[in-house]
């Protein structure tokens, strides 16, 4: 669909100064199931949508523990995300063995970005088709980074990636100024509301989402289904709705319309993204 004479390998530049193979990898991230991250001064929340290829199969794991103080949520090609999370885990182990301290989150993110960049400069390799939200806590505080297949990385207060992530971004952009001083409970509430925006009317339950937390005095861990369902019930029973729901819903509808020539979610199942 996108094929042209400048996309046969990753090292070929187009006359417009573009690397099409890298752009295709970034498109794979957009087609993956949604993942979001939020951070305050003391906590980082990662959440993702569980999407199965069929009613007969289980969903793929989208959140991985890297170390007691670091975790990642992925969107895109699950196999690539699994390999990169294993690399990150290895780097944390090596650093801890050498220096007897936890690897700073920023340093790990730079190492991950460097690894991704190498794949954009070798003709016999392909870019990693996965975006990673890296959340962690170190001596300098809580951090949330996004690692792109291009090798770029950015630090965020909150961010969303994957399919229909624009709906979650719209919600987060209206609320992010309050995140810095938010409590753990408030962050979880906003995470679930933002995740709900990506489902486009589908009811959010403990079976179609995964939530993980890391914070001061709290090692990285994923919440069990009972805890998540309890939080969902608590917010729904309170009759709370996301602020500016009408505006956000309108933005969701607009963002849900695929761009001309862009691949749809239906064609993404064989790659399990």
C-alpha positions as a printed NumPy array, in Angstrom:
array([[  0.   ,   0.   ,   0.   ],
       [  2.836,   2.358,   0.909],
       [  5.409,   0.796,  -1.374],
       [  7.647,   3.059,  -3.442],
       [ 11.19 ,   3.003,  -4.774],
       [ 12.691,   4.485,  -1.597],
       [ 11.387,   2.016,   0.984],
       [ 13.274,  -1.153,   0.039],
       [ 15.64 ,  -0.827,   3.014],
       [ 16.029,   1.373,   6.04 ],
       [ 19.155,   3.217,   4.884],
       [ 17.671,   4.655,   1.673],
       [ 16.732,   8.331,   1.891],
       [ 13.902,   9.707,  -0.202],
       [ 14.417,  13.033,  -2.034],
       [ 12.211,  14.633,   0.615],
       [ 14.618,  13.504,   3.361],
       [ 12.469,  10.69 ,   4.745],
       [ 13.255,   7.148,   5.876],
       [ 10.111,   5.235,   4.985],
       [ 11.016,   2.063,   6.874],
       [ 11.262,   4.07 ,  10.097],
       [  7.929,   5.729,   9.38 ],
       [  6.34 ,   2.316,   8.811],
       [  7.628,   1.176,  12.203],
       [  6.08 ,   4.264,  13.8  ],
       [  2.811,   3.421,  12.03 ],
       [  2.88 ,  -0.031,  13.639],
       [  2.89 ,   1.689,  17.044],
       [ -0.231,   3.645,  16.086],
       [ -2.012,   0.407,  15.157],
       [ -1.2  ,  -1.351,  18.444],
       [ -3.609,  -1.49 ,  21.379],
       [ -3.559,   1.639,  23.529],
       [ -1.14 ,   2.201,  26.413],
       [ -1.   ,   5.22 ,  28.709],
       [  1.267,   6.543,  31.434],
       [  0.909,   9.201,  34.13 ],
       [  3.271,  10.425,  36.815],
       [  3.191,  12.548,  39.944],
       [  6.006,  13.497,  42.288],
       [  5.861,  10.132,  43.997],
       [  4.147,   7.634,  41.687],
       [  3.992,   6.451,  38.093],
       [  0.967,   4.628,  36.667],
       [  1.068,   2.515,  33.498],
       [ -2.11 ,   1.129,  31.953],
       [ -2.98 ,  -0.647,  28.721],
       [ -5.866,  -2.197,  26.825],
       [ -5.897,  -5.983,  26.525],
       [ -6.818,  -6.93 ,  22.966],
       [ -7.124, -10.549,  21.846],
       [ -6.908, -11.671,  18.229],
       [-10.105, -13.69 ,  18.617],
       [-12.593, -14.82 ,  21.218],
       [-10.757, -18.14 ,  21.422],
       [ -7.353, -16.687,  22.298],
       [ -5.9  , -14.922,  25.296],
       [ -4.475, -11.429,  25.082],
       [ -0.773, -10.676,  24.83 ],
       [  1.054,  -9.188,  27.807],
       [  1.612,  -5.466,  27.266],
       [  3.195,  -4.355,  30.56 ],
       [  6.535,  -5.747,  31.721],
       [  8.458,  -5.404,  34.954],
       [ 12.073,  -4.42 ,  34.31 ],
       [ 13.274,  -3.918,  37.894],
       [ 11.745,  -3.086,  41.258],
       [ 11.833,   0.599,  40.294],
       [ 11.152,   0.439,  36.528],
       [  8.428,  -0.963,  34.267],
       [  7.357,  -0.563,  30.634],
       [  4.08 ,  -0.516,  28.714],
       [  4.211,  -1.211,  24.987],
       [  2.167,  -0.599,  21.859],
       [  3.05 ,  -2.149,  18.537],
       [  4.712,  -5.446,  17.699],
       [  4.566,  -7.475,  20.92 ],
       [  7.538,  -9.683,  20.049],
       [  9.811,  -6.646,  19.67 ],
       [  8.579,  -5.25 ,  22.97 ],
       [  9.331,  -8.519,  24.73 ],
       [ 12.901,  -8.573,  23.38 ],
       [ 13.544,  -4.94 ,  24.363],
       [ 12.137,  -5.434,  27.87 ],
       [ 14.484,  -8.397,  28.305],
       [ 17.394,  -6.18 ,  27.198],
       [ 16.381,  -3.525,  29.735],
       [ 16.136,  -6.146,  32.473],
       [ 19.634,  -7.361,  31.638],
       [ 21.041,  -3.826,  31.771],
       [ 19.498,  -3.267,  35.209],
       [ 20.982,  -6.53 ,  36.51 ],
       [ 24.443,  -5.718,  35.139],
       [ 24.387,  -2.208,  36.588],
       [ 23.265,  -3.47 ,  39.992],
       [ 26.003,  -6.105,  40.014],
       [ 28.7  ,  -3.571,  39.07 ],
       [ 27.661,  -0.592,  41.223],
       [ 25.366,  -2.134,  43.859],
       [ 22.713,   0.486,  43.185],
       [ 19.625,   0.898,  41.019],
       [ 20.115,   1.982,  37.406],
       [ 18.815,   5.574,  36.909],
       [ 15.744,   5.642,  34.689],
       [ 17.134,   8.312,  32.348],
       [ 20.325,   6.362,  31.701],
       [ 18.403,   3.204,  30.835],
       [ 16.167,   5.154,  28.441],
       [ 19.205,   6.576,  26.63 ],
       [ 20.688,   3.085,  26.266],
       [ 17.383,   1.838,  24.873],
       [ 17.196,   4.753,  22.423],
       [ 20.751,   4.055,  21.249],
       [ 19.855,   0.421,  20.605],
       [ 16.804,   1.463,  18.585],
       [ 18.83 ,   4.005,  16.591],
       [ 21.349,   1.378,  15.456],
       [ 18.529,  -0.473,  13.709],
       [ 17.782,   2.613,  11.604],
       [ 21.357,   2.771,  10.275],
       [ 22.06 ,  -0.812,   9.228],
       [ 20.773,  -2.117,   5.898],
       [ 20.538,  -5.706,   7.192],
       [ 18.333,  -4.742,  10.143],
       [ 14.845,  -3.328,  10.527],
       [ 13.572,  -0.804,  13.063],
       [ 11.817,  -2.132,  16.152],
       [  8.094,  -1.863,  15.488],
       [  7.158,  -0.979,  19.045],
       [  6.799,   2.141,  21.177],
       [  7.622,   1.932,  24.875],
       [  6.356,   3.982,  27.795],
       [  9.056,   3.651,  30.449],
       [  7.965,   4.551,  33.963],
       [ 10.229,   4.509,  36.972],
       [ 11.441,   6.031,  40.197],
       [ 15.011,   6.927,  41.13 ],
       [ 16.895,   9.383,  43.339],
       [ 15.771,  12.334,  41.226],
       [ 12.074,  11.436,  41.464],
       [  9.409,   9.831,  39.299],
       [  9.916,   9.682,  35.524],
       [  7.869,   8.787,  32.464],
       [  9.547,   8.462,  29.069],
       [  8.393,   7.517,  25.598],
       [ 10.853,   5.644,  23.386],
       [ 10.109,   5.866,  19.658],
       [ 11.2  ,   3.316,  16.979],
       [ 13.221,   6.128,  15.374],
       [ 15.581,   6.21 ,  18.363],
       [ 14.143,   9.43 ,  19.804],
       [ 12.971,   9.619,  23.393],
       [ 10.919,  12.195,  25.282],
       [  9.989,  12.728,  28.916],
       [  6.325,  13.377,  29.697],
       [  4.036,  14.222,  32.578],
       [  1.485,  11.934,  30.93 ],
       [  1.226,  10.338,  27.507],
       [ -0.731,   7.815,  25.454],
       [  0.292,   5.676,  22.488],
       [ -1.428,   3.123,  20.287],
       [ -4.796,   2.815,  18.623],
       [ -7.248,   5.63 ,  19.389],
       [ -4.716,   7.175,  21.756],
       [ -5.731,  10.685,  20.679],
       [ -8.891,  10.328,  22.75 ],
       [ -6.819,   9.597,  25.861],
       [ -4.407,  12.436,  25.038],
       [ -7.315,  14.868,  24.86 ],
       [ -8.398,  13.826,  28.346],
       [ -4.854,  13.943,  29.73 ],
       [ -4.159,  17.386,  28.251],
       [ -7.12 ,  18.751,  30.185],
       [ -5.95 ,  17.228,  33.457],
       [ -2.139,  17.04 ,  33.421],
       [ -1.569,  20.234,  35.448],
       [ -3.023,  18.472,  38.484],
       [ -0.957,  15.303,  38.132],
       [  2.215,  16.592,  39.827],
       [  0.593,  16.838,  43.248],
       [ -1.901,  14.007,  42.75 ],
       [ -2.18 ,  11.124,  45.168],
       [ -1.843,   7.503,  44.138],
       [ -5.608,   7.073,  44.126],
       [ -6.206,  10.155,  41.996],
       [ -3.651,   8.991,  39.42 ],
       [ -5.302,   5.585,  39.214],
       [ -8.662,   7.263,  38.701],
       [ -7.352,   9.449,  35.864],
       [ -5.571,   6.472,  34.305],
       [ -8.782,   4.461,  34.152],
       [-10.784,   7.395,  32.802],
       [ -8.149,   8.025,  30.098],
       [ -8.08 ,   4.333,  29.2  ],
       [-11.857,   4.3  ,  28.997],
       [-11.718,   7.072,  26.374],
       [ -9.787,   4.764,  24.022],
       [-12.459,   2.057,  24.135],
       [-15.044,   4.125,  22.227],
       [-18.149,   3.205,  24.169],
       [-17.021,  -0.29 ,  25.14 ],
       [-17.349,  -0.87 ,  28.875],
       [-14.062,  -0.965,  30.768],
       [-13.593,  -4.018,  32.978],
       [-10.754,  -5.752,  34.79 ],
       [-10.491,  -8.259,  31.933],
       [ -9.842,  -5.765,  29.135],
       [ -7.252,  -3.593,  30.891],
       [ -4.033,  -3.949,  32.876],
       [ -2.744,  -1.39 ,  35.383],
       [  0.687,  -1.209,  37.029],
       [  2.057,   1.074,  39.758],
       [  5.471,   2.103,  41.036],
       [  6.094,   4.713,  43.692],
       [  7.896,   5.792,  46.842],
       [  8.004,   2.772,  49.121],
       [  6.146,   0.7  ,  46.522],
       [  7.991,  -1.59 ,  44.111],
       [  6.726,  -1.922,  40.547],
       [  3.809,  -4.338,  40.398],
       [  0.647,  -4.99 ,  38.437],
       [ -2.687,  -4.674,  40.186],
       [ -4.779,  -7.84 ,  40.362],
       [ -8.153,  -8.071,  38.656],
       [-10.121,  -7.745,  41.888],
       [ -8.393,  -4.473,  42.774],
       [ -8.918,  -3.012,  39.293],
       [-12.577,  -4.022,  39.233],
       [-13.036,  -2.52 ,  42.681],
       [-11.613,   0.796,  41.462],
       [-13.834,   0.738,  38.367],
       [-16.919,   0.035,  40.452],
       [-15.998,   2.765,  42.925],
       [-15.705,   5.425,  40.247],
       [-18.84 ,   4.324,  38.389],
       [-20.941,   4.047,  41.554],
       [-19.911,   7.559,  42.504],
       [-21.493,   8.71 ,  39.235],
       [-18.346,  10.531,  38.17 ],
       [-17.758,  11.405,  34.56 ],
       [-14.638,  12.622,  32.836],
       [-14.472,  16.434,  32.56 ],
       [-15.636,  17.868,  29.241],
       [-16.865,  14.448,  28.214],
       [-18.812,  15.815,  25.262],
       [-15.801,  17.606,  23.838],
       [-13.563,  14.596,  24.365],
       [-16.101,  12.269,  22.754],
       [-16.278,  14.515,  19.709],
       [-12.491,  14.474,  19.471],
       [-12.531,  10.682,  19.812],
       [-14.944,  10.3  ,  16.915],
       [-12.855,  12.537,  14.723],
       [ -9.597,  10.807,  15.635],
       [-11.132,   7.365,  15.114],
       [-11.59 ,   7.987,  11.389],
       [ -8.508,   6.453,   9.706],
       [ -6.42 ,   8.613,   7.444],
       [ -6.569,   7.985,   3.723],
       [ -4.259,   5.148,   2.789],
       [ -3.515,   4.22 ,   6.404],
       [ -3.814,   0.561,   7.434],
       [ -6.707,  -0.345,   9.722],
       [ -6.728,  -2.286,  12.984],
       [ -8.358,  -5.271,  11.285],
       [ -5.267,  -5.983,   9.237],
       [ -3.011,  -5.902,  12.273],
       [ -4.079,  -9.178,  13.879],
       [ -1.494, -11.507,  12.244],
       [  1.381,  -9.419,  13.638],
       [ -0.263,  -9.315,  17.079],
       [  0.159,  -5.671,  17.832]])
